[in-house]
Coordinates of C-alpha atoms in Angstrom, one line a residue:
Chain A
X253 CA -21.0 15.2 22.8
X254 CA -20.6 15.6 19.4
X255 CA -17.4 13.7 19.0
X256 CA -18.9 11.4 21.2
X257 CA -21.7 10.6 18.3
X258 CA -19.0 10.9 15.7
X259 CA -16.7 8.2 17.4
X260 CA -19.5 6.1 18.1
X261 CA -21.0 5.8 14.5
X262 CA -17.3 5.4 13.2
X263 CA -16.3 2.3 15.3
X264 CA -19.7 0.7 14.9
X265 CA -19.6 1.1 11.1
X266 CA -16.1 -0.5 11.1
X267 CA -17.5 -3.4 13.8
X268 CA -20.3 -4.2 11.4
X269 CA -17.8 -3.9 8.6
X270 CA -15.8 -6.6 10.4
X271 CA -18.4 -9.0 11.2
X272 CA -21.0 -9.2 8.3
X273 CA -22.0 -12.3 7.2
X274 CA -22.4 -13.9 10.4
X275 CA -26.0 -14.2 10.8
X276 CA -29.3 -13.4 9.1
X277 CA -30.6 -10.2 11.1
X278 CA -31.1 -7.0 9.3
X279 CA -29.6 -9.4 6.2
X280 CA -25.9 -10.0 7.4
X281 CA -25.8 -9.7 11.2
X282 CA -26.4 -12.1 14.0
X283 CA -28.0 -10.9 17.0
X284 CA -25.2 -11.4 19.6
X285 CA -22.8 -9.7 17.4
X286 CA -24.8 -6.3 17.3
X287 CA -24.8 -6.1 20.6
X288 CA -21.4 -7.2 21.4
X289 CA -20.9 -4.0 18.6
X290 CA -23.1 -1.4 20.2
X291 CA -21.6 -2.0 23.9
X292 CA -17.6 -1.8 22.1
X293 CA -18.2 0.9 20.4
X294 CA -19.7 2.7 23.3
X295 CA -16.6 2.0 25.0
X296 CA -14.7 2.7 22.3
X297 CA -16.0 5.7 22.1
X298 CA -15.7 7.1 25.7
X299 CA -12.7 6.3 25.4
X300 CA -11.4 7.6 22.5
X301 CA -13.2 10.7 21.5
X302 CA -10.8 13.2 22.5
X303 CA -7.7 11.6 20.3
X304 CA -10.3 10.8 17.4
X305 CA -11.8 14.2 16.8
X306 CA -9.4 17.6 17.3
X307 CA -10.0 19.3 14.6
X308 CA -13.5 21.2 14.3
X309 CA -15.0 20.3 11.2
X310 CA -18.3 19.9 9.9
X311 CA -19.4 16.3 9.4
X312 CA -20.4 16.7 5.9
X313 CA -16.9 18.5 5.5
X314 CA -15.6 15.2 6.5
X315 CA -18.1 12.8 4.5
X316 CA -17.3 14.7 1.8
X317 CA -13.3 13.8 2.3
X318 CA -13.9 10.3 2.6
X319 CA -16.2 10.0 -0.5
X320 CA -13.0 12.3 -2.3
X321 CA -10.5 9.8 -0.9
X322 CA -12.4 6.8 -2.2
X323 CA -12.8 8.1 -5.6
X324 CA -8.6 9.3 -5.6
X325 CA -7.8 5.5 -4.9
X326 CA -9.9 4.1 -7.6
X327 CA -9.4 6.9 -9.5
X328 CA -6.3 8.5 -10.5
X329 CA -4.1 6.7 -8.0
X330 CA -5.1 2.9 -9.5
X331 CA -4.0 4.5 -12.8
X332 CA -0.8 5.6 -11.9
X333 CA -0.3 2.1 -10.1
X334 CA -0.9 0.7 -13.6
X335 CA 1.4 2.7 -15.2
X336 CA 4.0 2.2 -12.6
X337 CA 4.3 -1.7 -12.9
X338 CA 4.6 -0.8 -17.0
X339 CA 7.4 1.3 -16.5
X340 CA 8.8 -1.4 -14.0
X341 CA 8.2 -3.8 -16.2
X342 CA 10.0 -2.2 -19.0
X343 CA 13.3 -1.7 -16.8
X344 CA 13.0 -5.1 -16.0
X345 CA 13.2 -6.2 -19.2
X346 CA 15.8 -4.0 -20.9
X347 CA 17.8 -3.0 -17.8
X348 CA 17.8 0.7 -18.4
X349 CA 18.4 3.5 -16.2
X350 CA 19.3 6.9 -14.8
X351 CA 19.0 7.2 -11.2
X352 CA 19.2 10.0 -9.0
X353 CA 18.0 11.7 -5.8
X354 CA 16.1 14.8 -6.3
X355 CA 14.6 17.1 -3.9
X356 CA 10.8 18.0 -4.5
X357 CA 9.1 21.1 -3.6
X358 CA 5.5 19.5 -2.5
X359 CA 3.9 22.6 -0.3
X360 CA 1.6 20.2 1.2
X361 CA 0.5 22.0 4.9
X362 CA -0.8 18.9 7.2
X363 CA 1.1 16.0 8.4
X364 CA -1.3 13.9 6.6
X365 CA -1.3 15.2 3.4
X366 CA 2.6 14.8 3.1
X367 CA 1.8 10.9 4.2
X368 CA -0.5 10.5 1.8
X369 CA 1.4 12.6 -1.3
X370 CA 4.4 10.6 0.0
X371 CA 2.6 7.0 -0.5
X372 CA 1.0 8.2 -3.2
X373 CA 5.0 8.8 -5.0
X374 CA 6.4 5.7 -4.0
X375 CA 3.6 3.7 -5.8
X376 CA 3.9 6.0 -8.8
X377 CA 5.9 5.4 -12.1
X378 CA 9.8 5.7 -11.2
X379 CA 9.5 7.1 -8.2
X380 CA 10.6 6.5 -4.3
X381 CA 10.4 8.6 -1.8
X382 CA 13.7 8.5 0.6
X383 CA 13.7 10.9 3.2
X384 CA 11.5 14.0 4.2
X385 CA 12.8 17.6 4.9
X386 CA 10.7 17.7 8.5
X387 CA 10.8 22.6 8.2
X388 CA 9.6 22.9 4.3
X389 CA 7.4 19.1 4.3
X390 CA 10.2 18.7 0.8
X391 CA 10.4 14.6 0.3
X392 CA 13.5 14.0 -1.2
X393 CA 12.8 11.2 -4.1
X394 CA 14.8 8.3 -5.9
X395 CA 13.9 8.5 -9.5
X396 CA 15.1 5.6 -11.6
X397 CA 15.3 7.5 -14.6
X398 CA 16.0 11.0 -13.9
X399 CA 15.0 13.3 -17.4
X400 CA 17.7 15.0 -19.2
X401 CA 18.6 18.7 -17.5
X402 CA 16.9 17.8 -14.6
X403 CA 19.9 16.6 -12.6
X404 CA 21.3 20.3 -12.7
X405 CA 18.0 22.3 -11.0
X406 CA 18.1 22.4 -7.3
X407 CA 14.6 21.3 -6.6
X408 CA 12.1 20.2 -9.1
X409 CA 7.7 20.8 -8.9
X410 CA 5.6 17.6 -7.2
X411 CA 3.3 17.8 -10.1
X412 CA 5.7 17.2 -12.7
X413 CA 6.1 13.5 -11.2
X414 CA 2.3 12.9 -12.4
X415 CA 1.4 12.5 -15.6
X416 CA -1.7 11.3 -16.4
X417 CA -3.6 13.1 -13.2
X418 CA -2.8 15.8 -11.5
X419 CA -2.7 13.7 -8.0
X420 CA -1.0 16.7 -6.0
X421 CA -4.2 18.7 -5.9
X422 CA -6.3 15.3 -5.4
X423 CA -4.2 14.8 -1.7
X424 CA -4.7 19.0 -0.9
X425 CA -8.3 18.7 -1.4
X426 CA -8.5 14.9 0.5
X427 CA -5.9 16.1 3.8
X428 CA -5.4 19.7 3.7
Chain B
X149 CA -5.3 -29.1 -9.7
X150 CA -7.1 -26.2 -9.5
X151 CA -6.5 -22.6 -10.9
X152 CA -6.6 -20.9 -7.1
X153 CA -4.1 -24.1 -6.0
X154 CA -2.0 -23.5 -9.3
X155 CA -1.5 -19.4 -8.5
X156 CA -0.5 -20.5 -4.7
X157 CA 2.3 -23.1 -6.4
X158 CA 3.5 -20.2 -8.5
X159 CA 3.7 -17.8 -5.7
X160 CA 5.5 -19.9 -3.8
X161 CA 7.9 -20.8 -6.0
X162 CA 8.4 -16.6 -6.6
X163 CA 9.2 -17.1 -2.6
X164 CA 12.2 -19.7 -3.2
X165 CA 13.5 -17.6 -5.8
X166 CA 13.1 -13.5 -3.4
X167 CA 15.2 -16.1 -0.8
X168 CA 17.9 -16.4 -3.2
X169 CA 18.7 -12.4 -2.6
X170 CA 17.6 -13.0 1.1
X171 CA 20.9 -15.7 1.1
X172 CA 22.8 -14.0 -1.5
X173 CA 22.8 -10.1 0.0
X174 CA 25.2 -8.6 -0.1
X175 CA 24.4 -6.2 2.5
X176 CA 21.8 -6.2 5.3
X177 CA 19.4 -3.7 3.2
X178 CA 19.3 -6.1 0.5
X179 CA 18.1 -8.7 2.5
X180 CA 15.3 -6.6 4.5
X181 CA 14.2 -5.8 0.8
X182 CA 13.6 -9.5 0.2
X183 CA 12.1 -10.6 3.6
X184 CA 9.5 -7.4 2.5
X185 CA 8.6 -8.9 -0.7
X186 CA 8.5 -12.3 0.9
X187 CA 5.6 -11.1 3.4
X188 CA 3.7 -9.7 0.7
X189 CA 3.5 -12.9 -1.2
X190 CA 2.3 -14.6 2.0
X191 CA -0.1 -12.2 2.6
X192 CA -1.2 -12.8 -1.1
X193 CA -0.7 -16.7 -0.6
X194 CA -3.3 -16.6 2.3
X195 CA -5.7 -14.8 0.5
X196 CA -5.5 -17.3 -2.3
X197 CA -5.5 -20.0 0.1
X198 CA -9.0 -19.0 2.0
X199 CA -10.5 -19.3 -1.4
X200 CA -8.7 -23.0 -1.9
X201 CA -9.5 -24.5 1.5
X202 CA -13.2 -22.4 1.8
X203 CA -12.3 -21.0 5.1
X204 CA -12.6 -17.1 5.7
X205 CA -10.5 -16.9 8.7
X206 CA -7.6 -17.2 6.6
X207 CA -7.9 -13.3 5.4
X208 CA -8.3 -12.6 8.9
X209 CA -4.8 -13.8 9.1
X210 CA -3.5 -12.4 6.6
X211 CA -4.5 -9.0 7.8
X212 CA -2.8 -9.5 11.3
X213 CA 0.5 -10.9 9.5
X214 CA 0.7 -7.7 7.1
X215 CA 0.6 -5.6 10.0
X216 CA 3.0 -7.8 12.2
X217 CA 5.4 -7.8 9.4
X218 CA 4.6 -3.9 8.6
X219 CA 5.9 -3.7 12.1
X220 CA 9.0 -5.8 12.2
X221 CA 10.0 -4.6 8.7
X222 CA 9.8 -0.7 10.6
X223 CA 11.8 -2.3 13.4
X224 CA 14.8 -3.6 11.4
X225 CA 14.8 -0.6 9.7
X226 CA 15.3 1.8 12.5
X227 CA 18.0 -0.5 13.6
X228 CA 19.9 -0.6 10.2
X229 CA 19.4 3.3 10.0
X230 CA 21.4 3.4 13.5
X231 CA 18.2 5.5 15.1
X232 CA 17.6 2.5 18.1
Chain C
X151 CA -19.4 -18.2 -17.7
X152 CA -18.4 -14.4 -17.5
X153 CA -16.9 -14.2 -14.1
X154 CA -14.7 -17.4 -14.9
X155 CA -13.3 -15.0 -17.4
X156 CA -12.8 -11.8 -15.6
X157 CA -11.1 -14.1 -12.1
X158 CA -8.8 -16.3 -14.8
X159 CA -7.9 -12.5 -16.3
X160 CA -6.9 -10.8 -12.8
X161 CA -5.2 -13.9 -11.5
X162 CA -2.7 -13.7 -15.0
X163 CA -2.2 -10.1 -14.3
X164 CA -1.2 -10.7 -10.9
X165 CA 1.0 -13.5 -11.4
X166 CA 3.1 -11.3 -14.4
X167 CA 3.0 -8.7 -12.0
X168 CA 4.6 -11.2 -8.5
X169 CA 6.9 -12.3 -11.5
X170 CA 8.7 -9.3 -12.8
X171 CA 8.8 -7.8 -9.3
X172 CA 10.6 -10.7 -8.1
X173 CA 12.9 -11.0 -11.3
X174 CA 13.5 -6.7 -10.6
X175 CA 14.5 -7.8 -6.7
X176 CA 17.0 -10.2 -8.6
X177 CA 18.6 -8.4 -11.3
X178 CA 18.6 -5.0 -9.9
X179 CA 21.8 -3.6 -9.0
X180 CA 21.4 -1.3 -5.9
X181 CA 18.5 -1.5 -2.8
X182 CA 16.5 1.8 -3.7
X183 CA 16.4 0.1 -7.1
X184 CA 15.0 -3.2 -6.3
X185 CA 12.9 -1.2 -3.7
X186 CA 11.1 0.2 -6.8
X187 CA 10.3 -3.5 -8.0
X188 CA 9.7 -5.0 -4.6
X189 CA 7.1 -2.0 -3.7
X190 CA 5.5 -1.3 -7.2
X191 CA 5.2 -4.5 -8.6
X192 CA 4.4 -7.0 -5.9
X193 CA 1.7 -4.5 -4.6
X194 CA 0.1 -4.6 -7.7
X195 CA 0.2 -8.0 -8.2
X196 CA -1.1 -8.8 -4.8
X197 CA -4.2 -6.4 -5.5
X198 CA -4.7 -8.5 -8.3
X199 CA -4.6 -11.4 -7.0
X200 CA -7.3 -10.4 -4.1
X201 CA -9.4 -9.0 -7.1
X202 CA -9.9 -12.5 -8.2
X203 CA -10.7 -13.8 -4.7
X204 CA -13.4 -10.6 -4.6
X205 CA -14.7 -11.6 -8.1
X206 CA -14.9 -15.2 -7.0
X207 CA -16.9 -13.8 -3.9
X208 CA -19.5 -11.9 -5.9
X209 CA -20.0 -14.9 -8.2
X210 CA -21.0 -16.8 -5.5
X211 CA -22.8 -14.5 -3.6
X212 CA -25.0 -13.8 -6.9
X213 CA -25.8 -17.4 -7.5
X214 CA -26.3 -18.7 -3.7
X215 CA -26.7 -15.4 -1.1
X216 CA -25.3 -17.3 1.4
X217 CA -23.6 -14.5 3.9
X218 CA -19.9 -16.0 4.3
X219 CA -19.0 -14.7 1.0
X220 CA -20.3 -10.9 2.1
X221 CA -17.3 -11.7 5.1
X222 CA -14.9 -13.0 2.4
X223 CA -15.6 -9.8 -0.3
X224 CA -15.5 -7.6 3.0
X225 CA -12.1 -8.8 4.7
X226 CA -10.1 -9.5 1.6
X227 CA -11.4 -5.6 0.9
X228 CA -9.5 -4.8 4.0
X229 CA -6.4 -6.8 3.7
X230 CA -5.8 -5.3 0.2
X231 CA -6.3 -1.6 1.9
X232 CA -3.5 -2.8 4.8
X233 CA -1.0 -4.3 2.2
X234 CA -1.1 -1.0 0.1
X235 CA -0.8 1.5 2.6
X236 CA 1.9 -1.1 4.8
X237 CA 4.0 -1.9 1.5
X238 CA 4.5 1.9 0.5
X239 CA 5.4 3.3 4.7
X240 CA 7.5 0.2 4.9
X241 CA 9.6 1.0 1.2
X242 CA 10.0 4.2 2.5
X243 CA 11.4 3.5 5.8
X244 CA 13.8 0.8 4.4
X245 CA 14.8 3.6 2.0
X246 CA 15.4 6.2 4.7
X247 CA 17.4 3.6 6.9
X248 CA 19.6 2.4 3.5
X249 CA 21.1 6.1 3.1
X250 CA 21.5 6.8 6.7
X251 CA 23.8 3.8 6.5
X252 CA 26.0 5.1 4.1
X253 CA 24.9 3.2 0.8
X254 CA 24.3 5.5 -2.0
X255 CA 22.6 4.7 -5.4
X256 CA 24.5 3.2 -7.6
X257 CA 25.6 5.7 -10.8
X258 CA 23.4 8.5 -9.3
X259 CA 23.7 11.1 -11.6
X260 CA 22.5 13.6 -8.6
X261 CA 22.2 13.5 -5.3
X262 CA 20.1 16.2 -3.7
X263 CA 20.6 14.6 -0.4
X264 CA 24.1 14.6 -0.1
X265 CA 24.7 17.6 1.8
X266 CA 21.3 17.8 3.6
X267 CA 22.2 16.8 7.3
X268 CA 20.3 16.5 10.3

């Protein structure tokens, strides 16, 4: 019953999301598009509350996630992105480089959390993530300029590929 | 000519230039590299554009073709990776 | 007017940023490297570019409240959520596919993955 609700209120909210501004009830909505919403999401949610909700968490826990994963992609990620398209932008112009394919140690413990650390490397500075070791959840990376000594450890730390945030514990404490 | 219709000129033209390395190569991976960055300048094209021709529906396209192209992009890959 | 400034300033950044990543996808001499400007910069840039349309959305909205621009703000919200999260999964699988092919990077001066089989 409880994922039921949860289900429910999640594919309303994204129904409403989709279809503001088309009429004038309770400010954005028109009338036939609520309750075109309210009888889809019912649906929706009969249908789907079993794939939706596994784990057993309690809905703050998971309010509390989303509100963390907001602030992470506004946050810390948006200034990586920056200083990603600097450092592009920079190799772009002058053509220099040292790349390399390094295996990092990322210890992440869900599936989604080494989606979302893996995302979050790609679209940080110098940084691409190639292929995943599926036992240890290791990404293997192509860094486009590798620092000196680096090339002769066997595996390097996630959070040295961060700089100005430390993103790694941002993802444990938004998917973990 | 205004500003929004002047960015969708420029983007464009960024398209002609991706196809060069979509004709040029010189292997297969190069070319699914360019075809990437070609759908994300028509995604960004057809945001532009719903702002130009005051029509919202346009985003709502744009959101189906980044996730079409998402999908082919995936599609190609597996194929080029040999895992089909 | 104050938006004027803010849309003109986000539409610049964008276009630079469509720019150099198309100019990296040019001049680059190996596929994981012009995957690092195709992903990076034409992301960015696209954000960018939607920031101006969402800008342009609020500065209507605050002068007329008429709804369709809540729908315009809203969607091109979304589209720039899809195009980050598509643009990163896709680099990555084009990445994975490119060494299972057999290309390696060009002047790699290591290659953890070398001997990692599956």
């Amino acid at each position: 019953m409880f994922a039921f609700i949860v289900t429910f209120l999640f594919s309303g909210g994204v129904y409403l999301l989709l279809t503001a501004g088309s009429g004038s009830v309770l400010g954005f909505w028109a009338p036939q598009e609520l309750w075109v919403g309210l009888v889809i999401s019912l649906a929706a949610a009969l249908m789907a509350r079993n794939y939706f909700f596994r784990t057993r968490r309690r809905p703050l826990d998971y309010l509390r996630r989303w509100v963390r994963a907001v602030a992470y992609v506004f946050g810390p990620f948006f200034a990586e992105l920056t200083k990603a398209n600097l450092d592009v932008a920079y190799r772009v112009l002058t053509g220099h480089m040292r790349p390399g394919i390094v295996r990092v140690k990322t210890g992440m413990k869900t599936d989604a959390a080494t989606l979302l650390m893996a995302n979050s490397i790609t679209l940080t500075p110098g940084t691409l993530t190639v292929d995943i070791d599926e036992e240890t959840n290791d990404l293997f990376i192509h860094m486009i300029d590798v620092p000196e000594g680096m090339e002769n450890r066997d595996s390097i730390e996630v959070e040295e590929l961060f700089s100005l945030f430390n993103c790694p514990s941002w993802v444990r404490r938004i998917a973990e | 000519m205004s500003p929004w219709m002047f960015v969708v000129t420029v983007l464009a033209g960024l398209i002609l230039l991706a196809m060069v390395r979509l004709i040029r190569g010189p292997t297969s991976a190069n070319r699914v590299v360019a075809m990437d960055a070609i759908n994300t300048l028509v995604v960004a094209i057809m945001i532009v554009l719903s702002v130009v021709f005051k029509q919202v529906i346009f985003i709502d396209v744009a959101i189906v073709y980044a996730l079409l192209s998402y999908v082919g992009v995936l599609f190609i890959a597996k194929y080029l990776g040999g895992e089909l | 007017m104050i938006w004027n400034v803010f849309i003109g300033l986000s539409l610049l950044i964008g276009l630079v940023a469509n720019t150099l990543g198309i100019v990296g996808v040019l001049r680059f001499p190996d596929v994981y490297t012009q995957l690092h400007a195709e992903t990076k910069a034409t992301t960015f840039g696209s954000i960018f570019t939607s920031l101006a349309v969402i800008l342009y959305g609020i500065s209507k909205f605050c002068q007329t409240s008429d709804g369709q621009y809540v729908t315009l703000i809203l969607h091109a919200l979304i589209a720039v959520v899809v195009l980050a999260i598509t643009n990163a999964t896709g680099a990555h699988a084009i990445a994975r596919a490119t060494y299972r092919r057999g290309h390696r990077p060009v002047k790699a001066v290591v290659d953890h993955l070398e001997g990692f089989s599956k």
